[in-house]
Short mmCIF file of C-alpha atoms in Angstrom, two decimals:
data_model
loop_
_atom_site.label_atom_id
_atom_site.label_comp_id
_atom_site.label_asym_id
_atom_site.label_seq_id
_atom_site.Cartn_x
_atom_site.Cartn_y
_atom_site.Cartn_z
CA MET A 34 -24.63 20.42 -0.22
CA SER A 35 -25.51 17.43 -2.49
CA GLU A 36 -23.51 13.93 -2.98
CA LEU A 37 -20.38 13.98 -4.99
CA LEU A 38 -20.73 11.96 -8.14
CA ARG A 39 -17.61 9.24 -8.44
CA THR A 40 -16.65 8.19 -11.87
CA PRO A 41 -16.36 4.77 -13.28
CA LEU A 42 -13.04 5.03 -12.44
CA PHE A 43 -12.78 5.74 -8.73
CA GLU A 44 -12.07 2.13 -7.29
CA LEU A 45 -9.08 2.72 -9.53
CA HIS A 46 -8.15 6.10 -8.24
CA ARG A 47 -8.34 4.58 -4.70
CA GLU A 48 -6.13 1.53 -5.38
CA LEU A 49 -3.57 3.99 -6.91
CA GLY A 50 -3.47 6.22 -3.94
CA ALA A 51 -5.33 8.82 -5.03
CA LYS A 52 -5.46 12.21 -3.22
CA LEU A 53 -9.45 12.68 -4.03
CA VAL A 54 -11.26 16.12 -3.81
CA PRO A 55 -14.47 17.70 -4.82
CA PHE A 56 -14.44 19.15 -8.08
CA ALA A 57 -17.43 20.06 -10.63
CA GLY A 58 -19.97 18.08 -8.33
CA HIS A 59 -17.37 15.07 -8.56
CA GLU A 60 -14.94 13.25 -6.26
CA LEU A 61 -11.77 13.57 -8.47
CA PRO A 62 -8.03 12.87 -8.07
CA LEU A 63 -5.71 16.00 -7.31
CA HIS A 64 -2.99 13.62 -7.85
CA TYR A 65 -1.13 10.13 -7.19
CA PRO A 66 1.46 9.43 -4.89
CA ASP A 67 3.88 10.78 -7.42
CA GLY A 68 2.53 14.42 -6.98
CA ILE A 69 1.68 17.24 -9.19
CA LEU A 70 5.54 18.14 -10.53
CA ALA A 71 6.57 14.71 -11.43
CA GLU A 72 2.96 13.86 -12.86
CA HIS A 73 3.11 17.04 -14.71
CA ARG A 74 6.80 16.24 -15.89
CA TRP A 75 6.04 12.41 -16.99
CA CYS A 76 3.38 14.03 -19.24
CA ARG A 77 5.81 16.21 -20.83
CA ASP A 78 8.25 13.49 -21.40
CA LYS A 79 6.22 9.96 -21.55
CA ALA A 80 2.37 9.92 -21.20
CA ALA A 81 -0.17 10.16 -18.54
CA LEU A 82 -3.84 8.89 -18.08
CA PHE A 83 -6.35 11.49 -16.75
CA ASP A 84 -10.13 10.53 -16.07
CA VAL A 85 -12.17 13.50 -17.43
CA SER A 86 -15.40 11.21 -17.28
CA HIS A 87 -16.73 14.16 -15.20
CA MET A 88 -16.66 16.16 -18.25
CA GLY A 89 -20.41 15.83 -20.13
CA GLN A 90 -20.49 13.80 -23.53
CA ILE A 91 -23.72 14.94 -25.62
CA VAL A 92 -24.83 13.66 -29.13
CA VAL A 93 -27.00 15.63 -31.07
CA ARG A 94 -28.83 13.98 -33.97
CA GLY A 95 -31.46 15.08 -36.31
CA ALA A 96 -31.27 16.28 -40.27
CA ASP A 97 -28.92 19.85 -40.34
CA ALA A 98 -27.73 19.11 -36.64
CA ALA A 99 -24.66 21.51 -37.75
CA ALA A 100 -26.99 24.00 -39.11
CA ALA A 101 -28.66 24.45 -35.98
CA LEU A 102 -25.77 23.91 -33.85
CA GLU A 103 -24.37 26.85 -35.28
CA ARG A 104 -27.35 28.88 -34.21
CA LEU A 105 -25.79 28.67 -30.80
CA VAL A 106 -21.92 29.05 -31.19
CA PRO A 107 -19.60 31.07 -33.48
CA GLY A 108 -17.43 28.29 -35.22
CA ASP A 109 -17.92 26.95 -38.81
CA ILE A 110 -20.04 23.44 -37.89
CA ARG A 111 -21.16 23.31 -41.36
CA GLY A 112 -17.76 23.05 -42.85
CA LEU A 113 -16.68 20.29 -40.35
CA ALA A 114 -15.71 17.12 -42.26
CA PRO A 115 -17.36 13.93 -40.64
CA GLY A 116 -14.22 12.81 -38.57
CA ARG A 117 -13.04 16.18 -37.15
CA ALA A 118 -13.30 17.92 -34.50
CA ARG A 119 -13.53 21.69 -34.06
CA TYR A 120 -13.28 23.71 -30.88
CA THR A 121 -15.97 26.31 -30.26
CA LEU A 122 -17.57 28.17 -27.49
CA PHE A 123 -21.70 28.60 -26.47
CA THR A 124 -22.32 32.54 -26.54
CA ASP A 125 -25.09 34.38 -25.35
CA ASP A 126 -26.65 37.18 -26.67
CA ALA A 127 -24.39 40.32 -25.01
CA GLY A 128 -20.95 37.94 -26.75
CA GLY A 129 -20.50 36.43 -23.49
CA ILE A 130 -19.05 33.30 -22.88
CA LEU A 131 -21.44 30.24 -21.49
CA ASP A 132 -19.19 27.26 -22.34
CA ASP A 133 -16.12 26.18 -24.17
CA LEU A 134 -16.52 22.70 -26.18
CA ILE A 135 -15.38 20.39 -28.64
CA VAL A 136 -17.87 19.29 -31.62
CA THR A 137 -16.97 15.94 -33.46
CA ASN A 138 -18.45 14.99 -36.49
CA GLY A 139 -19.35 11.85 -36.05
CA GLY A 140 -21.02 11.11 -39.61
CA ASP A 141 -24.77 10.76 -39.00
CA HIS A 142 -24.71 12.95 -35.60
CA LEU A 143 -22.30 15.29 -33.72
CA THR A 144 -20.60 14.51 -30.62
CA LEU A 145 -19.80 17.42 -27.89
CA VAL A 146 -17.79 17.55 -25.06
CA VAL A 147 -18.46 20.04 -22.37
CA ASN A 148 -17.17 21.26 -19.39
CA ALA A 149 -18.75 19.26 -15.89
CA ALA A 150 -19.53 22.33 -14.07
CA CYS A 151 -21.77 23.95 -17.24
CA LYS A 152 -23.19 20.22 -18.37
CA SER A 153 -26.64 20.73 -17.26
CA ASP A 154 -26.94 24.28 -18.24
CA ASP A 155 -25.67 23.29 -21.51
CA ILE A 156 -28.09 20.53 -21.86
CA ALA A 157 -31.11 22.70 -21.53
CA HIS A 158 -29.93 25.50 -23.80
CA LEU A 159 -29.32 22.78 -26.20
CA ARG A 160 -32.83 21.15 -25.76
CA GLU A 161 -34.08 24.76 -25.73
CA HIS A 162 -32.84 25.94 -29.11
CA LEU A 163 -32.59 22.59 -31.07
CA GLU A 164 -35.75 20.46 -30.28
CA PRO A 165 -37.77 19.25 -31.48
CA VAL A 166 -35.80 19.05 -34.83
CA CYS A 167 -32.91 17.66 -33.23
CA ARG A 168 -32.11 15.25 -30.59
CA VAL A 169 -30.28 16.11 -27.54
CA GLU A 170 -29.05 12.99 -25.93
CA PRO A 171 -26.51 13.02 -23.06
CA LEU A 172 -24.33 10.35 -22.73
CA ASP A 173 -24.59 9.86 -18.93
CA ASP A 174 -23.09 6.00 -19.59
CA ARG A 175 -19.79 6.81 -21.17
CA ALA A 176 -16.29 7.30 -19.28
CA LEU A 177 -13.62 9.55 -20.91
CA LEU A 178 -9.97 8.93 -20.58
CA ALA A 179 -7.22 11.28 -21.77
CA LEU A 180 -3.70 9.71 -22.93
CA GLN A 181 -1.54 12.51 -23.00
CA GLY A 182 2.15 12.76 -23.89
CA PRO A 183 4.95 12.39 -26.64
CA ALA A 184 4.33 8.49 -25.89
CA ALA A 185 0.36 8.29 -26.51
CA ALA A 186 0.62 7.24 -30.29
CA THR A 187 3.10 4.63 -29.58
CA VAL A 188 1.14 2.96 -26.57
CA LEU A 189 -2.45 3.09 -28.20
CA ALA A 190 -1.11 2.03 -31.29
CA ARG A 191 0.02 -1.38 -29.79
CA LEU A 192 -3.69 -1.62 -28.79
CA ALA A 193 -5.41 -0.06 -31.84
CA PRO A 194 -2.91 0.43 -34.82
CA GLU A 195 -4.97 2.78 -36.62
CA CYS A 196 -5.00 5.58 -34.36
CA VAL A 197 -1.48 6.65 -35.87
CA ALA A 198 -3.65 7.55 -38.83
CA LEU A 199 -5.69 9.97 -36.36
CA ARG A 200 -3.81 14.00 -36.93
CA PHE A 201 -4.72 16.45 -34.44
CA MET A 202 -8.17 17.30 -33.91
CA GLN A 203 -9.30 14.06 -35.91
CA ALA A 204 -11.76 11.46 -34.38
CA ALA A 205 -12.82 7.93 -35.11
CA GLU A 206 -14.74 4.53 -33.50
CA LEU A 207 -11.73 2.68 -32.87
CA GLU A 208 -11.76 -1.13 -31.53
CA LEU A 209 -9.73 -1.02 -28.30
CA ALA A 210 -8.84 -4.37 -26.66
CA GLY A 211 -11.88 -5.83 -28.29
CA LEU A 212 -13.88 -3.03 -27.25
CA ARG A 213 -15.64 -0.30 -29.58
CA CYS A 214 -14.43 3.24 -28.13
CA ARG A 215 -14.87 6.50 -30.01
CA VAL A 216 -11.03 7.87 -30.30
CA SER A 217 -10.11 11.48 -30.91
CA ARG A 218 -6.68 13.47 -31.54
CA THR A 219 -7.22 15.93 -28.79
CA GLY A 220 -6.67 16.94 -25.47
CA TYR A 221 -6.15 19.70 -23.02
CA THR A 222 -2.16 19.41 -22.37
CA GLY A 223 -0.23 21.00 -25.14
CA GLU A 224 1.14 17.72 -26.08
CA ASP A 225 0.01 15.06 -29.02
CA GLY A 226 -2.53 12.76 -27.60
CA PHE A 227 -6.06 11.10 -27.56
CA GLU A 228 -9.21 11.25 -25.69
CA ILE A 229 -11.01 7.89 -25.35
CA SER A 230 -14.56 7.66 -24.95
CA VAL A 231 -15.52 4.19 -23.61
CA PRO A 232 -18.92 2.63 -22.04
CA ALA A 233 -18.77 3.30 -18.44
CA ASP A 234 -18.97 -0.32 -17.36
CA ARG A 235 -15.73 -1.08 -19.35
CA ALA A 236 -13.82 1.99 -18.61
CA ALA A 237 -11.52 0.72 -15.38
CA LYS A 238 -10.26 -1.93 -17.87
CA VAL A 239 -9.28 -0.07 -20.33
CA ALA A 240 -7.98 2.38 -18.25
CA ARG A 241 -5.92 -0.77 -16.47
CA THR A 242 -4.42 -1.53 -20.44
CA LEU A 243 -3.02 1.65 -20.62
CA LEU A 244 -2.01 1.87 -16.92
CA ALA A 245 0.09 -1.29 -17.65
CA ALA A 246 2.41 0.38 -20.30
CA GLU A 247 5.55 1.66 -18.63
CA GLU A 248 5.56 4.62 -20.37
CA VAL A 249 1.87 5.59 -18.79
CA ARG A 250 1.21 7.08 -15.17
CA PRO A 251 -1.96 8.25 -13.84
CA ALA A 252 -2.26 12.06 -13.24
CA GLY A 253 -4.70 14.09 -12.01
CA LEU A 254 -6.38 17.68 -11.98
CA GLY A 255 -3.33 19.11 -10.13
CA ALA A 256 -1.02 18.43 -13.14
CA ARG A 257 -3.86 18.86 -15.80
CA ASP A 258 -4.18 22.59 -14.67
CA SER A 259 -0.59 23.39 -14.79
CA LEU A 260 -0.10 21.53 -18.13
CA ARG A 261 -3.20 22.76 -19.68
CA LEU A 262 -1.78 26.56 -18.34
CA GLU A 263 1.35 26.07 -19.74
CA ALA A 264 -0.07 25.84 -23.28
CA GLY A 265 -1.98 28.85 -22.59
CA LEU A 266 -5.42 26.96 -23.16
CA CYS A 267 -8.31 28.64 -21.19
CA LEU A 268 -9.96 26.88 -18.29
CA TYR A 269 -13.80 28.32 -17.94
CA GLY A 270 -14.93 29.81 -15.07
CA HIS A 271 -11.64 31.58 -14.65
CA ASP A 272 -10.17 32.28 -18.02
CA ILE A 273 -13.22 32.84 -19.91
CA ASP A 274 -16.63 33.35 -18.85
CA ARG A 275 -20.10 34.92 -19.62
CA THR A 276 -18.31 38.52 -18.41
CA THR A 277 -15.68 37.64 -21.16
CA SER A 278 -16.01 37.89 -25.19
CA PRO A 279 -13.97 35.18 -27.39
CA VAL A 280 -12.01 38.17 -29.06
CA GLU A 281 -10.71 39.34 -25.69
CA ALA A 282 -10.11 35.89 -24.84
CA GLY A 283 -8.15 35.34 -27.89
CA LEU A 284 -10.56 33.10 -29.28
CA ALA A 285 -11.02 34.99 -32.40
CA TRP A 286 -9.68 32.15 -34.35
CA THR A 287 -12.68 29.62 -33.38
CA VAL A 288 -14.93 32.34 -35.41
CA GLY A 289 -15.25 30.58 -38.76
CA LYS A 290 -14.86 32.95 -41.62
CA ARG A 291 -18.43 32.15 -43.08
CA ARG A 292 -19.81 33.27 -39.92
CA ARG A 293 -17.89 36.41 -40.01
CA GLU A 294 -19.50 36.93 -43.23
CA GLU A 295 -22.91 35.75 -42.05
CA GLY A 296 -23.23 36.72 -38.41
CA GLY A 297 -26.62 34.56 -36.99
CA PHE A 298 -24.93 33.44 -33.85
CA PRO A 299 -25.59 34.85 -30.30
CA GLY A 300 -23.30 37.99 -29.76
CA ALA A 301 -22.70 38.42 -33.30
CA ALA A 302 -22.69 42.25 -33.24
CA ARG A 303 -20.50 42.62 -30.29
CA ILE A 304 -18.34 39.77 -31.27
CA LEU A 305 -18.02 41.17 -34.85
CA ARG A 306 -17.58 44.85 -33.86
CA GLU A 307 -14.81 43.69 -31.48
CA LEU A 308 -13.12 41.69 -34.54
CA ARG A 309 -13.12 45.08 -36.63
CA GLU A 310 -12.37 47.36 -33.92
CA GLY A 311 -10.19 45.30 -31.11
CA PRO A 312 -11.41 44.27 -28.03
CA ALA A 313 -11.06 46.95 -24.84
CA ARG A 314 -8.97 44.20 -23.24
CA ARG A 315 -6.97 41.01 -24.01
CA LEU A 316 -6.41 37.74 -22.46
CA VAL A 317 -2.55 37.66 -22.33
CA GLY A 318 0.48 35.59 -20.95
CA LEU A 319 2.30 36.75 -17.83
CA ARG A 320 5.80 35.74 -16.56
CA PRO A 321 6.82 37.47 -13.06
CA GLU A 322 10.06 38.26 -12.76
CA GLY A 323 10.39 36.67 -9.48
CA ARG A 324 9.91 33.15 -7.70
CA ALA A 325 6.48 34.40 -6.40
CA PRO A 326 3.38 32.83 -8.17
CA ALA A 327 0.40 35.61 -9.15
CA ARG A 328 -2.58 33.57 -8.50
CA GLU A 329 -5.98 34.32 -9.56
CA GLY A 330 -6.99 37.40 -8.98
CA THR A 331 -3.49 39.21 -8.47
CA GLU A 332 -3.53 42.76 -9.83
CA ILE A 333 -1.90 43.47 -12.50
CA VAL A 334 -0.68 47.57 -12.68
CA VAL A 335 1.11 49.61 -14.51
CA GLU A 336 1.94 53.58 -13.50
CA GLY A 337 0.25 52.94 -10.25
CA ALA A 338 -3.25 52.18 -11.61
CA VAL A 339 -4.61 48.82 -11.76
CA VAL A 340 -4.89 47.48 -15.48
CA GLY A 341 -6.16 44.25 -15.09
CA ARG A 342 -6.23 40.90 -13.22
CA VAL A 343 -4.99 37.46 -13.58
CA THR A 344 -7.61 34.61 -13.95
CA SER A 345 -5.25 31.37 -13.82
CA GLY A 346 -1.80 31.70 -12.25
CA GLY A 347 0.51 29.36 -10.54
CA PHE A 348 3.72 27.48 -11.15
CA GLY A 349 5.10 26.34 -14.33
CA PRO A 350 6.80 23.19 -13.70
CA SER A 351 8.28 22.82 -17.38
CA VAL A 352 8.58 26.68 -17.57
CA GLY A 353 10.77 26.29 -14.16
CA GLY A 354 9.11 29.37 -12.87
CA PRO A 355 5.93 31.08 -12.07
CA ILE A 356 3.52 31.53 -15.03
CA ALA A 357 -0.08 33.57 -15.37
CA MET A 358 -2.93 34.50 -17.70
CA GLY A 359 -5.06 37.59 -17.18
CA TYR A 360 -6.64 40.38 -18.75
CA VAL A 361 -5.20 43.74 -19.28
CA ALA A 362 -6.80 46.80 -21.28
CA ALA A 363 -5.48 47.05 -25.11
CA ALA A 364 -3.02 49.37 -24.59
CA HIS A 365 -0.84 47.20 -22.29
CA ALA A 366 -1.11 43.99 -24.01
CA ALA A 367 1.95 43.77 -26.10
CA PRO A 368 4.15 41.42 -25.55
CA ASP A 369 7.00 42.35 -23.68
CA THR A 370 5.32 44.89 -21.98
CA PRO A 371 6.43 45.66 -18.28
CA VAL A 372 3.87 45.51 -15.56
CA LEU A 373 3.65 45.22 -12.06
CA VAL A 374 1.63 41.99 -9.99
CA ARG A 375 0.59 43.04 -6.86
CA ILE A 376 0.79 39.95 -4.35
CA ARG A 377 0.09 40.07 -1.07
CA GLY A 378 0.60 44.02 -0.89
CA ARG A 379 3.86 44.02 -2.75
CA GLU A 380 4.41 45.22 -6.62
CA GLU A 381 6.37 42.71 -8.32
CA PRO A 382 7.92 43.12 -11.62
CA ALA A 383 6.49 41.27 -14.56
CA ARG A 384 6.12 41.16 -18.33
CA ILE A 385 3.72 40.29 -20.64
CA VAL A 386 4.65 37.58 -23.05
CA SER A 387 2.95 35.78 -25.81
CA LEU A 388 1.15 32.53 -25.25
CA PRO A 389 1.64 29.06 -25.04
CA PHE A 390 4.10 29.27 -22.59
CA VAL A 391 5.45 25.88 -23.84
CA PRO A 392 5.21 24.98 -27.33
CA HIS A 393 2.10 22.77 -28.48
CA ARG A 394 3.27 19.51 -29.63
CA TYR A 395 -0.17 17.81 -31.65
CA ALA A 396 0.47 15.60 -34.39
CA ARG A 397 -0.86 18.21 -37.21
CA MET B 1 17.12 20.36 22.50
CA THR B 2 13.62 20.31 22.84
CA THR B 3 10.86 20.28 19.94
CA TYR B 4 7.63 21.59 19.95
CA TYR B 5 4.69 21.85 17.62
CA THR B 6 1.88 24.22 16.85
CA LYS B 7 -1.54 23.42 15.78
CA ASP B 8 -0.62 25.25 12.36
CA HIS B 9 1.80 22.63 11.54
CA GLU B 10 5.02 24.69 12.62
CA TRP B 11 7.44 22.96 14.71
CA ILE B 12 9.88 24.90 16.88
CA ARG B 13 13.10 23.37 18.21
CA ILE B 14 14.71 24.92 21.42
CA GLU B 15 18.21 25.70 21.65
CA GLY B 16 19.04 27.75 24.94
CA SER B 17 17.47 31.09 24.35
CA THR B 18 17.26 31.18 20.46
CA ALA B 19 14.88 28.28 18.73
CA THR B 20 14.98 27.12 15.10
CA VAL B 21 11.28 27.40 13.01
CA GLY B 22 9.90 25.16 10.48
CA VAL B 23 7.25 23.60 8.90
CA SER B 24 6.44 19.66 9.99
CA GLU B 25 6.41 16.94 7.92
CA HIS B 26 2.64 16.42 8.07
CA ALA B 27 2.41 20.12 6.57
CA GLN B 28 4.74 19.41 3.97
CA GLU B 29 2.94 16.28 2.80
CA GLN B 30 -0.26 18.02 2.77
CA LEU B 31 1.55 20.92 0.90
CA GLY B 32 2.73 18.77 -2.12
CA ASP B 33 5.30 19.62 -4.39
CA VAL B 34 6.58 23.02 -2.72
CA VAL B 35 7.74 25.77 -5.50
CA TYR B 36 8.29 29.09 -3.43
CA VAL B 37 8.78 30.37 0.02
CA GLU B 38 9.03 33.90 1.41
CA LEU B 39 11.13 34.42 4.40
CA PRO B 40 10.66 37.01 7.22
CA GLU B 41 13.53 39.73 7.40
CA VAL B 42 16.31 39.34 9.59
CA GLY B 43 15.81 41.40 12.82
CA ARG B 44 11.89 42.07 12.73
CA ALA B 45 9.82 41.63 16.09
CA VAL B 46 7.28 39.40 15.56
CA ARG B 47 4.79 37.86 18.15
CA ALA B 48 3.05 34.24 18.92
CA GLY B 49 0.67 33.36 16.30
CA GLU B 50 1.63 36.45 13.72
CA GLN B 51 2.30 35.19 10.12
CA VAL B 52 5.81 35.60 9.52
CA ALA B 53 6.56 33.49 6.40
CA ILE B 54 4.79 32.28 2.91
CA VAL B 55 4.87 28.53 1.78
CA GLU B 56 3.38 28.23 -2.01
CA SER B 57 3.04 24.53 -3.33
CA VAL B 58 2.01 23.83 -6.75
CA LYS B 59 -1.61 23.78 -5.53
CA ALA B 60 -1.91 27.17 -3.47
CA ALA B 61 -0.24 29.34 -0.78
CA SER B 62 -0.33 29.03 3.06
CA GLU B 63 0.96 31.17 5.79
CA VAL B 64 3.91 30.02 8.20
CA TYR B 65 3.10 31.40 11.53
CA SER B 66 5.70 31.98 14.47
CA PRO B 67 4.74 29.77 17.16
CA VAL B 68 6.13 32.45 19.74
CA SER B 69 7.25 36.16 20.12
CA GLY B 70 10.75 37.14 19.46
CA LYS B 71 13.17 38.89 17.36
CA ILE B 72 14.25 37.12 14.18
CA VAL B 73 17.85 36.35 13.85
CA ALA B 74 18.33 34.28 10.67
CA ALA B 75 16.27 33.03 7.98
CA ASN B 76 16.93 30.18 5.68
CA GLN B 77 18.24 31.14 2.45
CA ALA B 78 18.86 28.14 0.95
CA LEU B 79 14.91 27.56 0.94
CA ALA B 80 14.44 30.45 -1.34
CA ASP B 81 16.95 29.27 -3.77
CA ASN B 82 15.71 25.64 -3.83
CA PRO B 83 11.97 25.45 -2.02
CA GLY B 84 11.49 21.42 -2.47
CA LEU B 85 14.30 21.37 0.61
CA VAL B 86 10.91 21.58 2.19
CA ASN B 87 9.35 18.39 0.67
CA GLU B 88 12.79 16.71 1.48
CA ASP B 89 13.96 17.58 4.56
CA ALA B 90 11.14 19.44 6.21
CA GLU B 91 11.76 19.18 10.26
CA GLY B 92 15.81 19.23 9.42
CA GLY B 93 17.64 21.32 6.73
CA ALA B 94 14.57 22.84 5.42
CA TRP B 95 14.14 25.36 8.84
CA PHE B 96 12.70 28.75 8.00
CA PHE B 97 14.03 30.92 10.25
CA LYS B 98 15.53 31.30 13.79
CA ILE B 99 14.21 33.57 16.45
CA GLU B 100 15.17 35.16 19.63
CA LEU B 101 12.96 33.92 22.71
CA ALA B 102 11.01 36.88 23.96
CA ASP B 103 9.22 34.43 26.74
CA PRO B 104 9.85 31.11 27.01
CA ALA B 105 6.93 31.03 29.27
CA GLU B 106 4.99 31.11 25.73
CA LEU B 107 6.31 27.28 24.99
CA ALA B 108 3.91 26.12 27.69
CA ASN B 109 0.83 26.71 24.83
CA LEU B 110 2.84 24.43 22.37
CA MET B 111 2.59 20.93 22.30
CA ASN B 112 5.64 18.55 22.17
CA THR B 113 6.02 15.48 19.85
CA GLU B 114 3.55 13.08 21.35
CA ALA B 115 1.02 15.74 22.06
CA TYR B 116 1.33 16.56 18.53
CA ARG B 117 1.34 13.24 17.15
CA GLU B 118 -2.09 12.58 19.29
CA TYR B 119 -3.25 15.83 17.57
CA LEU B 120 -2.78 14.64 14.26
CA ALA B 121 -4.42 11.62 15.02
CA THR B 122 -7.63 13.86 15.44
CA LEU B 123 -7.60 15.23 12.06
CA SER B 124 -7.64 12.11 9.90
#
């Protein structure tokens, strides 16, 4: 196994007493001394600071970079105004998902934020299809911080008052403690919040400045996972991957209107067909009626037949009970459908529910 | 009353011919926030090393094994209602079950408090 990478905040994590674990080739905090539940709740109540520097930040430059990127994703990128961000997907020719990402129009370039585990494949994919017309530049010298929660805007506004002018899925270059940072009003928790891209050598200083606010506490991967699950947000490699299509995953909304008419993205045949006819299976929310969590891989059963599997499952701290997401045959995907989940050989009652489990509170 | 420990981080406190079993303070710390506990049925006969309970934290599910053979005579319903008790009082109020010992000689296979402390030191 190759050496684990450390983010620019590694020393800070140690200082804060983090429990560090390997994740996507990086050594990252699973949680700090407060623990996952407390970190989760703090994010819903105040503001949590996450180190997401492991994620890939990539700049794509060149005339018509948006049109070029559209050859790889089903999203409307040409229609993305400067300063706007959009969630989209790299799809393959079979209509599967290679990665999910956020694309931001930076004016004379596009910025992409991709999953850590997919980063090198994504860069190779972009280079293969976009170069030499566009330049693909991985931003290896930048850290990424996520400040998430209802107090995030108040805290960040003390450093950069202009940040409150940003609405959800908008981005700008702002001066933060004397440092130019790319700030976007995005996140992965369902809460209002910001993601801040900073030069690696200044990241710890920015993080310390944010943590100095009484509303802010650090949070790790554990809380990040329970927060995104409650928010019904897909985790690549679990809820979505090459075997799942955007329509099955409930991500049909990412397929732009113009793209539906024009096609011209990988897997368009399958994706457009599923948009017309409906997919064979759908990603749904699940609420077990008991207290036992239905973890990833748990079989979902209707009348003795396995109709699907849990792809993400655990305890929802804000929900106060077990929650899960998984794929079920389309016939069983309607909210309120009673199903059984097979936990350690026992069949426990559960119900299909609509996502998210906890309403989003974005600053729209 | 003597308390013994297993390598799987259960504790067992002997009170005559019955014993009380739970997970150690160390186990509790490693688990993190406990959100679910599945207890054995009273009356069940178990063998030493047999899986008898489940403890789930936010992170993952872990199995709890019986340190000794015997018959389950009580299960701590307080844990079913308040799994977080495991984090608060792992070696006290958060006991999992009581068991009637089938063979007290099995206790010789377990660690006393000091031996367990030494064992923990080898883990870190």
